[in-house]
XYZ file of C-alpha atoms in Angstrom:
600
model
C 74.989 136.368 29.840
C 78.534 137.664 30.354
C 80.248 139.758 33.482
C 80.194 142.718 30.732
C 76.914 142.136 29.796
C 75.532 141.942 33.255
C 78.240 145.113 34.247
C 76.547 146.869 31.531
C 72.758 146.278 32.069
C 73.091 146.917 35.810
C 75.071 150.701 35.485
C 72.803 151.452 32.956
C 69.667 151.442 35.321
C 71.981 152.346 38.215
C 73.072 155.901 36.319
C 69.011 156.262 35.633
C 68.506 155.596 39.527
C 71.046 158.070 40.841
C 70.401 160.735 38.210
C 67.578 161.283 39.691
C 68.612 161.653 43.100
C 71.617 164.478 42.213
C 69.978 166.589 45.326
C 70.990 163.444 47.714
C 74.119 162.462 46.551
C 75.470 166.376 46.206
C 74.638 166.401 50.236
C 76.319 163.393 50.926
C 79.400 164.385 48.777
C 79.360 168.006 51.444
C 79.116 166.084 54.587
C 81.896 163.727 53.049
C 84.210 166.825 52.558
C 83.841 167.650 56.167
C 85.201 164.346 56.798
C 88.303 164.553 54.570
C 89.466 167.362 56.443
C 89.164 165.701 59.381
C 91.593 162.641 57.875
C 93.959 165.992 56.423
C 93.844 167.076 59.963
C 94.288 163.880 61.778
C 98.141 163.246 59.970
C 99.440 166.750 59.530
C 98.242 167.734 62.817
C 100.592 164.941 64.238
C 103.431 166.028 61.923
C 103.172 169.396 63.697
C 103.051 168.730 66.761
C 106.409 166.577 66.443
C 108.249 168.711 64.567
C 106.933 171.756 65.466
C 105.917 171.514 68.835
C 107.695 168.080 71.468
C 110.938 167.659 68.979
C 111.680 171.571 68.954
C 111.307 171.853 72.914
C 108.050 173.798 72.222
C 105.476 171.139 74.805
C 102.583 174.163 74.520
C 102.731 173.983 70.504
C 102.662 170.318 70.117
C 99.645 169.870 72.492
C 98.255 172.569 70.438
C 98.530 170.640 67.524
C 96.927 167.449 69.280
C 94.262 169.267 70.138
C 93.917 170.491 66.369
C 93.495 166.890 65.348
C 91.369 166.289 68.246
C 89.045 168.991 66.488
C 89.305 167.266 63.479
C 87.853 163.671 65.284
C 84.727 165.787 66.242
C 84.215 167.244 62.859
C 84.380 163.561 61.505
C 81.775 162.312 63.928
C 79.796 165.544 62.959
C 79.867 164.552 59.269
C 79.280 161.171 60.079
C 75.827 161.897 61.277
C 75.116 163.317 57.943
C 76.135 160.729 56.058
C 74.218 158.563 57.593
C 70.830 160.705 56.954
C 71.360 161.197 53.734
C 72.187 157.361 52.658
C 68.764 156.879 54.035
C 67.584 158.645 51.419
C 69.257 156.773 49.018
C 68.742 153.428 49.934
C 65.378 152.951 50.945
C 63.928 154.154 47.716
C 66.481 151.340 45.789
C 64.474 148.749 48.023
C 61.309 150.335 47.007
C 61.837 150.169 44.048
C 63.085 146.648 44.001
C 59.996 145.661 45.931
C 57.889 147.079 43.522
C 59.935 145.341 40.443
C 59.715 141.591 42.083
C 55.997 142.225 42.202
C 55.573 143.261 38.286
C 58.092 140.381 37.291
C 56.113 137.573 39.430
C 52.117 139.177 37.785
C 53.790 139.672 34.258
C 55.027 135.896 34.477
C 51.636 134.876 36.326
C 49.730 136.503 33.233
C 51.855 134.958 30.545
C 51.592 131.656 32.295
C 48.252 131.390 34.316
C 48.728 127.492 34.166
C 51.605 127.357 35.752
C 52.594 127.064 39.793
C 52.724 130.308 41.611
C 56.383 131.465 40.871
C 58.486 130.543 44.038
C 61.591 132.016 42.421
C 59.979 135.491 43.411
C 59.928 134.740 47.613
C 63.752 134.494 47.695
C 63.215 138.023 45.064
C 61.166 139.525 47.567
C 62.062 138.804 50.242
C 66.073 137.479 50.869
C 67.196 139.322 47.553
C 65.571 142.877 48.576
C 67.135 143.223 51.507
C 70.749 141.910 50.385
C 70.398 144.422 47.618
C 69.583 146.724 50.141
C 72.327 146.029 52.777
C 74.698 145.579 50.269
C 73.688 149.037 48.322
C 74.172 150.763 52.022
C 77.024 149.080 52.728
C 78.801 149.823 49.613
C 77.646 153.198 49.461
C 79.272 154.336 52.656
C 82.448 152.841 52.517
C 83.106 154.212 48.944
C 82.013 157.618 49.929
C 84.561 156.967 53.066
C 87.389 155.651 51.128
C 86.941 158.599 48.890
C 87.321 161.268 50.646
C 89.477 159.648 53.288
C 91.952 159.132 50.673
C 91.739 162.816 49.326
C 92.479 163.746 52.673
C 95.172 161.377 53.112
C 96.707 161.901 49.680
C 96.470 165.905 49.874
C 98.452 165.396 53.460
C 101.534 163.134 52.514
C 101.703 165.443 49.566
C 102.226 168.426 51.944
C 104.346 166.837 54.105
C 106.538 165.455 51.892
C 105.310 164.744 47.918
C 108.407 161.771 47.930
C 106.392 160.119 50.692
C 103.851 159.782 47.400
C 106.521 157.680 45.836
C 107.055 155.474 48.630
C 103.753 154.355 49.882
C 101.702 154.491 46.298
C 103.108 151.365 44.356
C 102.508 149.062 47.483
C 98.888 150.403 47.401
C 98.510 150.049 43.939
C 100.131 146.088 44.157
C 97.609 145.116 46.643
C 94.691 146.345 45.237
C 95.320 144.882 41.362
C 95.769 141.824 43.241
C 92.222 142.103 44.512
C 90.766 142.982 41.617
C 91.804 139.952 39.859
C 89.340 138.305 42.271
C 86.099 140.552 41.634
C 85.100 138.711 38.149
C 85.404 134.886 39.274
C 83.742 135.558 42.601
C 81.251 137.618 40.756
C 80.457 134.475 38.787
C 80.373 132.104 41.429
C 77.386 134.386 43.716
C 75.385 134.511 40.593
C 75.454 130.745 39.849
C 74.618 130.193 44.101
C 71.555 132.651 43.286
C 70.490 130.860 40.445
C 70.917 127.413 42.324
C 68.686 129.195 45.196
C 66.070 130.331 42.938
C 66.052 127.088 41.667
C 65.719 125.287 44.606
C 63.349 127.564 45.363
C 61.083 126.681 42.907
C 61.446 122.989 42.920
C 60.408 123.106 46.720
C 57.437 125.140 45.685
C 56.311 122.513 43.098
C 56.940 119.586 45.340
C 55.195 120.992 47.847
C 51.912 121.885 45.813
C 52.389 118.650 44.495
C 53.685 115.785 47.570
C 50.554 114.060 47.505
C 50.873 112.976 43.752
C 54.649 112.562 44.112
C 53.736 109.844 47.366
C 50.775 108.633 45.394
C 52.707 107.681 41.762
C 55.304 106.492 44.264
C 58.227 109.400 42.779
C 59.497 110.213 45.790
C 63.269 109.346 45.280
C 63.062 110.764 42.191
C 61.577 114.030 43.331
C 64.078 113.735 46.214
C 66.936 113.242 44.157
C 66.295 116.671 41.915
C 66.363 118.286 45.328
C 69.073 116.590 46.820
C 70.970 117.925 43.401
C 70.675 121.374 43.677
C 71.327 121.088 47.148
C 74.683 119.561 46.103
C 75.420 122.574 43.776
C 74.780 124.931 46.610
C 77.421 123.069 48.508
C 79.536 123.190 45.634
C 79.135 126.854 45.013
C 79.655 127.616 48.545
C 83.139 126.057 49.104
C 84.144 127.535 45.519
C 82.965 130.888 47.080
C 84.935 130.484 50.423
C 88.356 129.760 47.938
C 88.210 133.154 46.428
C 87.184 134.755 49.306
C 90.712 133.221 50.963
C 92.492 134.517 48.121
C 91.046 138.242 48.317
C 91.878 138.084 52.044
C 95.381 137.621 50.652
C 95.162 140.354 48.421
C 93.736 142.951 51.587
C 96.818 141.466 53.429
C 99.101 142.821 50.995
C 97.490 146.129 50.253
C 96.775 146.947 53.429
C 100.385 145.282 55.502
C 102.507 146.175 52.594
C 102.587 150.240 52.433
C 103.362 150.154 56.317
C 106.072 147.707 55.865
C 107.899 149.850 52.669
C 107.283 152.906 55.035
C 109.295 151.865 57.766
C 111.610 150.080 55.581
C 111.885 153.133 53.666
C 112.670 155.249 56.806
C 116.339 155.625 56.610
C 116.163 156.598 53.213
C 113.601 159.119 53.613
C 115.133 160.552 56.623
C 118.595 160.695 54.579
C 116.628 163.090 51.986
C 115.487 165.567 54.494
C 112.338 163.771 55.307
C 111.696 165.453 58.805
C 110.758 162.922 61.793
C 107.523 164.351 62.065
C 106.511 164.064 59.007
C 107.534 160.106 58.593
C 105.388 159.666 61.897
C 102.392 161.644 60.285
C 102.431 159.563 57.434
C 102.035 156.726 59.226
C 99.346 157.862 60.968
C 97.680 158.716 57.336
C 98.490 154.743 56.467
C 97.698 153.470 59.541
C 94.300 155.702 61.157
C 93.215 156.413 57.777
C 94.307 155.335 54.637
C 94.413 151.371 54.865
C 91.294 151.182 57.063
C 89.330 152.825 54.523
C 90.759 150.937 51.712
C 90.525 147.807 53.685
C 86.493 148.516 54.100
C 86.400 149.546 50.420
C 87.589 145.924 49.054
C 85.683 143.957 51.573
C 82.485 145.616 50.435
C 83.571 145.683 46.926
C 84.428 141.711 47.326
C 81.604 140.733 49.043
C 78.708 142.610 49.089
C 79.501 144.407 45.185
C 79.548 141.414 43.645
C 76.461 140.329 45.483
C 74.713 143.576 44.496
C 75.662 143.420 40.968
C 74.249 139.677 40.354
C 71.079 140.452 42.837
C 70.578 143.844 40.421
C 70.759 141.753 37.277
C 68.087 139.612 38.649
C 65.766 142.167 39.104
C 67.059 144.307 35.400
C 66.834 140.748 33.522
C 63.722 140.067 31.603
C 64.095 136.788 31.333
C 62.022 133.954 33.099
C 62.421 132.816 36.266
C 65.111 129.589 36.080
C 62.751 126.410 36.474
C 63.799 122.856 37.685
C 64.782 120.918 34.406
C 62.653 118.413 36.090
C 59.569 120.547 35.948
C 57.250 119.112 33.392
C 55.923 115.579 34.857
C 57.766 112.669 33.120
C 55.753 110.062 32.027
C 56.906 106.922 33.038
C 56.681 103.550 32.130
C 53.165 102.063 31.550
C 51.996 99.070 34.322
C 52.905 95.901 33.743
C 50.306 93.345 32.904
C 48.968 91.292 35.487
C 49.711 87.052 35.628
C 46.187 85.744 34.152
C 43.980 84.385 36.910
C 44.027 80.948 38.012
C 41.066 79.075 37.324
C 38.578 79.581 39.905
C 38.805 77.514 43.248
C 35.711 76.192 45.375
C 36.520 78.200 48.453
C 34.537 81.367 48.127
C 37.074 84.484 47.273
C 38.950 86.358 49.694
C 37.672 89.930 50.891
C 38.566 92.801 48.314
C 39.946 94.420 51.339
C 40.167 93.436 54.920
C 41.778 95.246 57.866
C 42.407 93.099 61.322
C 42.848 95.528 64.670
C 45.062 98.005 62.326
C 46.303 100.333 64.329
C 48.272 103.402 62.927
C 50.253 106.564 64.324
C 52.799 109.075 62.471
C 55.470 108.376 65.287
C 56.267 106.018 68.323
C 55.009 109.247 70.720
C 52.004 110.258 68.461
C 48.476 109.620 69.085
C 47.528 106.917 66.575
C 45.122 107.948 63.958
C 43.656 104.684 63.694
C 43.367 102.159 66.132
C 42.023 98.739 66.575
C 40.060 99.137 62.943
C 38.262 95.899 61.982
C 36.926 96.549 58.352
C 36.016 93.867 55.492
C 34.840 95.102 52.025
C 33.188 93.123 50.106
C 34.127 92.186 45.842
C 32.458 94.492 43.863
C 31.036 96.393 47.206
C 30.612 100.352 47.130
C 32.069 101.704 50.455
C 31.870 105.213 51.462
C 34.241 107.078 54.016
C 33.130 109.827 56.155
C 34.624 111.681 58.992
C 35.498 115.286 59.852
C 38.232 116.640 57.757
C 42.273 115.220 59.504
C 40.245 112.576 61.017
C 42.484 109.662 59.365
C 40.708 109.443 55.669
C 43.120 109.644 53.751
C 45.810 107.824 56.122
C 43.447 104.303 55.642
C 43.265 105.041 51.768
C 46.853 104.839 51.763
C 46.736 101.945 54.078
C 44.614 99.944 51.754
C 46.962 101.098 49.034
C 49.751 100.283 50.872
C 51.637 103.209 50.801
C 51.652 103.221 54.698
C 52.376 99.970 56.917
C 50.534 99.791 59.635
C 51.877 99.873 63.013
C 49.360 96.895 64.577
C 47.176 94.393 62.599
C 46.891 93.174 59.155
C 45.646 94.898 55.853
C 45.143 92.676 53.355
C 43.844 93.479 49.629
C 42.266 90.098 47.718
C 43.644 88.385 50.676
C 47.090 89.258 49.761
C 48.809 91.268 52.408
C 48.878 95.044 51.074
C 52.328 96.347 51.743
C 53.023 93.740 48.476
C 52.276 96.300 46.759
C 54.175 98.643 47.883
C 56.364 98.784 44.897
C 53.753 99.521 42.482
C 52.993 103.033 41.875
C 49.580 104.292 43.166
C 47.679 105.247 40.201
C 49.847 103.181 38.053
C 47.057 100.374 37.728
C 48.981 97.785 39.918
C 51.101 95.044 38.951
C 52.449 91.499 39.736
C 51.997 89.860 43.043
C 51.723 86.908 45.335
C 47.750 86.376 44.913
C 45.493 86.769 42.286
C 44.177 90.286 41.056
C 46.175 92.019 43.497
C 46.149 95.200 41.677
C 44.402 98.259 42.690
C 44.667 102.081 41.422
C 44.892 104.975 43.782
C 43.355 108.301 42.836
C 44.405 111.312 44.962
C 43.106 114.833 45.246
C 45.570 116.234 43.165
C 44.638 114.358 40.212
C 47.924 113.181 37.959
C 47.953 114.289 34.549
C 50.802 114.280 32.315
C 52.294 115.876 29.090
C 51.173 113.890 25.874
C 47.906 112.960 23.681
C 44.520 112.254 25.623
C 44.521 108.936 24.213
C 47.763 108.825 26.435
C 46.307 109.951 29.625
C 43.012 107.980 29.507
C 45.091 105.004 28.885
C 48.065 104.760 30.960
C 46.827 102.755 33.507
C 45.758 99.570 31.397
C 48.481 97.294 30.597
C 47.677 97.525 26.561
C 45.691 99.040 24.072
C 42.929 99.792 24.411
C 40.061 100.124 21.480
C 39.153 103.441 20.866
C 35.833 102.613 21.227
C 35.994 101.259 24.340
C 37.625 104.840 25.120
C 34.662 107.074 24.322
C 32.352 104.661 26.189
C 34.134 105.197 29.174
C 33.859 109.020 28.411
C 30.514 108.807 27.597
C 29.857 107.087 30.724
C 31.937 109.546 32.850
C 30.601 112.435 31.180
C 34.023 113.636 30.057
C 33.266 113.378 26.685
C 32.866 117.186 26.367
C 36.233 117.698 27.540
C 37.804 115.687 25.508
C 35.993 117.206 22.414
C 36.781 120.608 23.575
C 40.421 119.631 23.817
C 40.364 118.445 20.266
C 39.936 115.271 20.638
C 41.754 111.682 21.633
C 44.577 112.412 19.496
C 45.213 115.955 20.775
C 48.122 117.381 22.864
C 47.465 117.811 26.939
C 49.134 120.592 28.403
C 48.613 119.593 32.190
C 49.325 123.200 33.311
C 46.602 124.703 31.102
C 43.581 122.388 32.645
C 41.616 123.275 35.748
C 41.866 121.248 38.452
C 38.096 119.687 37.793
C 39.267 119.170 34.026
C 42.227 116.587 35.567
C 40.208 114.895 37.363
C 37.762 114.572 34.667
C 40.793 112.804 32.942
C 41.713 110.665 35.966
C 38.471 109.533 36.359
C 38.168 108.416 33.400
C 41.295 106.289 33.062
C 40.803 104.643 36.629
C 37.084 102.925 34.967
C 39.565 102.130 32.079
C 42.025 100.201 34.168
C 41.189 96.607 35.003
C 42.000 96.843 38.349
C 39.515 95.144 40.394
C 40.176 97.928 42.873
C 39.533 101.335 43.125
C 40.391 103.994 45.911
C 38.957 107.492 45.690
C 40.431 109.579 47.808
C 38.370 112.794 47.515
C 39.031 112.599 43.623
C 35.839 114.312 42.766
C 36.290 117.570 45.109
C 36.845 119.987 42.137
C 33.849 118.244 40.083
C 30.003 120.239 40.809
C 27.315 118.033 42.975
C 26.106 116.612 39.166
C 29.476 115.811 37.652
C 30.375 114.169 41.070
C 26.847 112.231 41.379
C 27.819 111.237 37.678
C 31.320 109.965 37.899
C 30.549 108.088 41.191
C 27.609 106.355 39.254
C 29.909 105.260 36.948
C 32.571 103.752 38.420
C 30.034 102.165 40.992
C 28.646 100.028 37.994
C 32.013 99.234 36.741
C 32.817 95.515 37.341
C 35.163 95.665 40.880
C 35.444 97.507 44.441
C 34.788 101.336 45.054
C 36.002 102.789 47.888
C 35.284 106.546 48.040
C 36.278 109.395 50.742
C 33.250 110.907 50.474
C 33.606 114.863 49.859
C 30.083 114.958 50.414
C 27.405 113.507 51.970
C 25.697 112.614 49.103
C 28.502 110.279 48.162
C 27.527 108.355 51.214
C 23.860 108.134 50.388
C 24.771 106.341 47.095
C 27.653 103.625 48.109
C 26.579 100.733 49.420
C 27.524 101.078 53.166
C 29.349 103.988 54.860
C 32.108 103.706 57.318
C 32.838 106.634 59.376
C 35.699 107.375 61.668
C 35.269 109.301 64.711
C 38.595 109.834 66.567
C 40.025 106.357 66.833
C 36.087 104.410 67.166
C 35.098 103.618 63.802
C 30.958 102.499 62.972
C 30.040 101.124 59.192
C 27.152 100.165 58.156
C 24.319 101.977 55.794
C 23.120 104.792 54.816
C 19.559 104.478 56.420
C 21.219 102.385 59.372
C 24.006 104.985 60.472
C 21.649 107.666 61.792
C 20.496 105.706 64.902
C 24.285 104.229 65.474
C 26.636 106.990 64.944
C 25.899 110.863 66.470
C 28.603 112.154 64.060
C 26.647 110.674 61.250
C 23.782 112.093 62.309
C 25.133 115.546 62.480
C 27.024 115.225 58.848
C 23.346 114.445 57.493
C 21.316 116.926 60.116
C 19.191 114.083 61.319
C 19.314 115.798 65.182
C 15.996 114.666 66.362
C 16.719 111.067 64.705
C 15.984 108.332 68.107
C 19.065 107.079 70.307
């Protein structure tokens, strides 16, 4: 929208806001008269007592006069105190207000879009963008009142001094200040465009954050890092553009508030030569110098900097419009797996381990207490392992291991006897791809199940490396027991609108396409948490009598009753071993499945 648009939306609602506060503003505007006699006082008073008083021989009348303007200083601090109480009474109702606003924008946009992340535009609202409006409002308030009725009492002064002192000192002022006016639009256009880029980066932090897991699962990180990295750019951007104009509106204060003194005493002779008393040259500069440019001075640095920041902050709270979102926000789909070299033709020696871990040890820093250490572990082909432990414990951290997503800082972890960090490069969840051994492929599915914008054929599919019959499709539903959702979303041909599903309905979906993929390997990493005790018994059925390895973090205990063996982590010691086993070997076990009077 344009500077006149915004201009006009913004003193629309400000008019409403101050009408009805006429009670506050008229006692403001009497304290403020208190002060402009005090600036009338402060310059005439020092005319006086020159010309009137220490130039005529008459010591007793100048001091006189001092002590007149000495008054004045006291009534100024007197109105001063005023002021101040009554621009609390204007101000902290405007953040009110605005508090109250952020809150209605960030429900009406949670109603219209209940799919959608929370809105993280309206923190910086809330929060940063209150209290600028705030400290700007304040700000601007008082040093407009000030310049005000400091200049009345200026102007009304040099006029009764001498009205040709008017003539002097007013075209300087007048030079200066066009000057910095020129600089109020473009720097008015730059602050909005560094709010928008914060609101934006806002948001896209937000969203990562809700979603990091997935984004370090389907391997996206430098692409998710690169969207931030960009608006991080534009703020940088913005911010030197911003510091530009700012250098050229210091130039303009230069001139309107250096200038007027310089014509002044340039002007002196002349003055002097036109009857222009002493006195009254020397109490016009004190009007310039005490009062006159230090107001003005205040009025264009608030104007400059914190108007323009309260006009765009305003706007963002008076415009209706949405929130500004990433462009990146819906999830791109990328590029479908690619198929897998066929298998050799089978060898004599008996196959290699699905997975096998050799003294793995693993810690998030060189200082940091490993999270796993000195892990032996070998699964079995087509084995159903279960993996217990309480909740930070290191679950997920060998899931990503195995996945190889993590290298690990000791030992070997090897997947079909290929080492796993080979596949580093191929997206978790993506299926799997190429690599140096055969049927080194495996498929990762996270908590935060990925779902993406396009049919449900689409998203049931994506991780096999080519069509596959539709038939084959709704057995795998069937045997999932998704088949429900997918009629109630109208079908396989029907449009997925990841934002509008529940979390159990994605992973509904995810399921489904992992017993769909052909990799031999599949990692659960708590992907049934949002599915009911059925659903979950169900799905883990399933995909247990699907051809291949399942390796499950067990969100309940239950999942351990039905895998084949269980390994659970306690601290760094790890024990595997069965269901009916694991009781008399592990004490943790025991406790997860409340067998406390179970024998040593």
């Amino acid at each position: 929208m344009s500077e006149y648009g915004t201009w006009r939306r913004v003193s629309s609602e400000g008019r409403r806001f101050l009408r009805g506060r006429i009670r506050t503003l008229g006692r403001l505007a009497l304290w403020s008269l208190l002060e402009s006699a005090h600036t009338f006082l402060g310059g005439y008073a020092v005319a006086r007592a020159l010309d009137d008083g220490f130039l005529a021989g008459r010591t007793g009348t100048g001091i006189g006069w001092l002590a007149v303007a000495g008054a004045g200083a006291l009534l100024g601090a007197l109105a001063l105190r005023g002021v101040f109480g009554g621009l609390a009474d204007l101000v902290e109702p405007l953040r009110d207000g605005l508090v109250r606003r952020s809150v209605r924008q960030a429900i009406g946009r949670a109603v219209a879009d209940p799919g959608r992340a929370g809105d993280s535009g309206a923190v910086s609202r809330l929060t940063q963008q209150t209290e600028m409006a705030r400290d700007s409002f304040a700000g601007l308030v008082l040093v407009a009142r000030s310049f005000v009725f400091t200049a009345l009492g200026a102007l009304l002064g040099l006029a009764a001094l001498a009205p040709v002192l008017l003539v002097l000192v007013l075209p300087a002022l007048l030079l200066g200040t066009a000057a910095f006016l020129t600089t109020l639009r473009p720097m008015a256009r730059v602050q909005r465009a560094a709010l928008d880029a914060d609101e934006a980066l806002s948001a896209r932090t937000g969203e990562l954050a809700a979603g990091l897991r997935d984004v370090l699962a389907c391997g996206g990180g430098a692409g998710a890092g690169a969207g931030v990295e960009s608006l991080i750019a534009e703020q940088e951007g913005l911010t030197g553009r911003l510091a530009r104009w700012t250098a050229l509106r210091t130039l303009a204060l230069g001139v309107a508030g250096r200038l007027p003194v310089v014509v002044l005493l340039a002007g002196t002779p002349w003055l002097t030569g036109r009857g222009v008393s002493a006195g009254a040259v020397a109490g016009a500069l004190t009007y310039l110098v005490q009062s006159l440019l230090p107001a003005l001075d205040a009025l264009m640095t608030a104007v400059g900097a914190a108007g323009t920041r309260l006009l765009v902050v305003l706007d963002r709270f008076c415009d209706p419009r949405p929130a500004p979102r990433p462009a990146s926000e819906a999830p791109a789909q990328g590029p479908g797996p690619e198929a897998a070299p066929p298998a050799p033709p089978a060898q004599l020696a008996p196959p290699a381990p699905a997975v096998e871990l050799r003294r793995v040890r693993f810690a998030y820093g060189p200082r940091a207490q490993p999270v796993i250490d000195g892990l032996d572990l070998v699964v079995r082909p087509g084995e159903h392992l279960a993996v217990v432990g309480p909740s930070g414990i290191g679950k997920s951290t060998l899931t990503a291991l195995i996945a190889g997503l993590l290298p690990p800082g000791r030992g070997s972890v090897r997947v079909a006897g290929a080492p796993a960090g080979a596949l580093a490069d191929v997206p978790a969840g993506h299926g799997g791809g190429p690599g140096p051994g055969p049927d080194v492929r495996r498929t990762l599915l996270p908590q935060q199940a990925y779902v993406f914008t396009g049919t449900v054929l689409d998203n049931l599919t994506h991780l096999s490396p080519g069509p596959v019959p539709r038939g084959e499709v709704e057995r795998a539903t069937a045997a999932l027991g998704s088949d429900a959702l997918v009629a109630r979303l109208g079908g396989l041909d029907a449009a997925v609108d990841p934002a509008q599903l529940t979390p159990g309905e994605r992973q509904h979906l995810a399921l489904a396409a992992a017993f769909l993929s052909p990799a031999p390997l599949l990692l659960l990493d708590e992907a049934t948490c949002h599915l009911d005790p059925r659903a979950e018994e169900h799905a883990e059925r399933a995909l247990a009598r699907r051809p291949g390895t399942l390796v499950v973090v067990a969100h309940r205990i239950s999942s351990a009753a039905r895998a084949d063996r269980v390994l659970v982590l306690d601290g760094t010691r790890a024990v595997c071993g069965t269901h009916a086993e694991l009781p008399a070997r592990s004490a943790l076990y025991r406790e997860l499945v409340g067998l406390w009077d179970a024998p040593e």
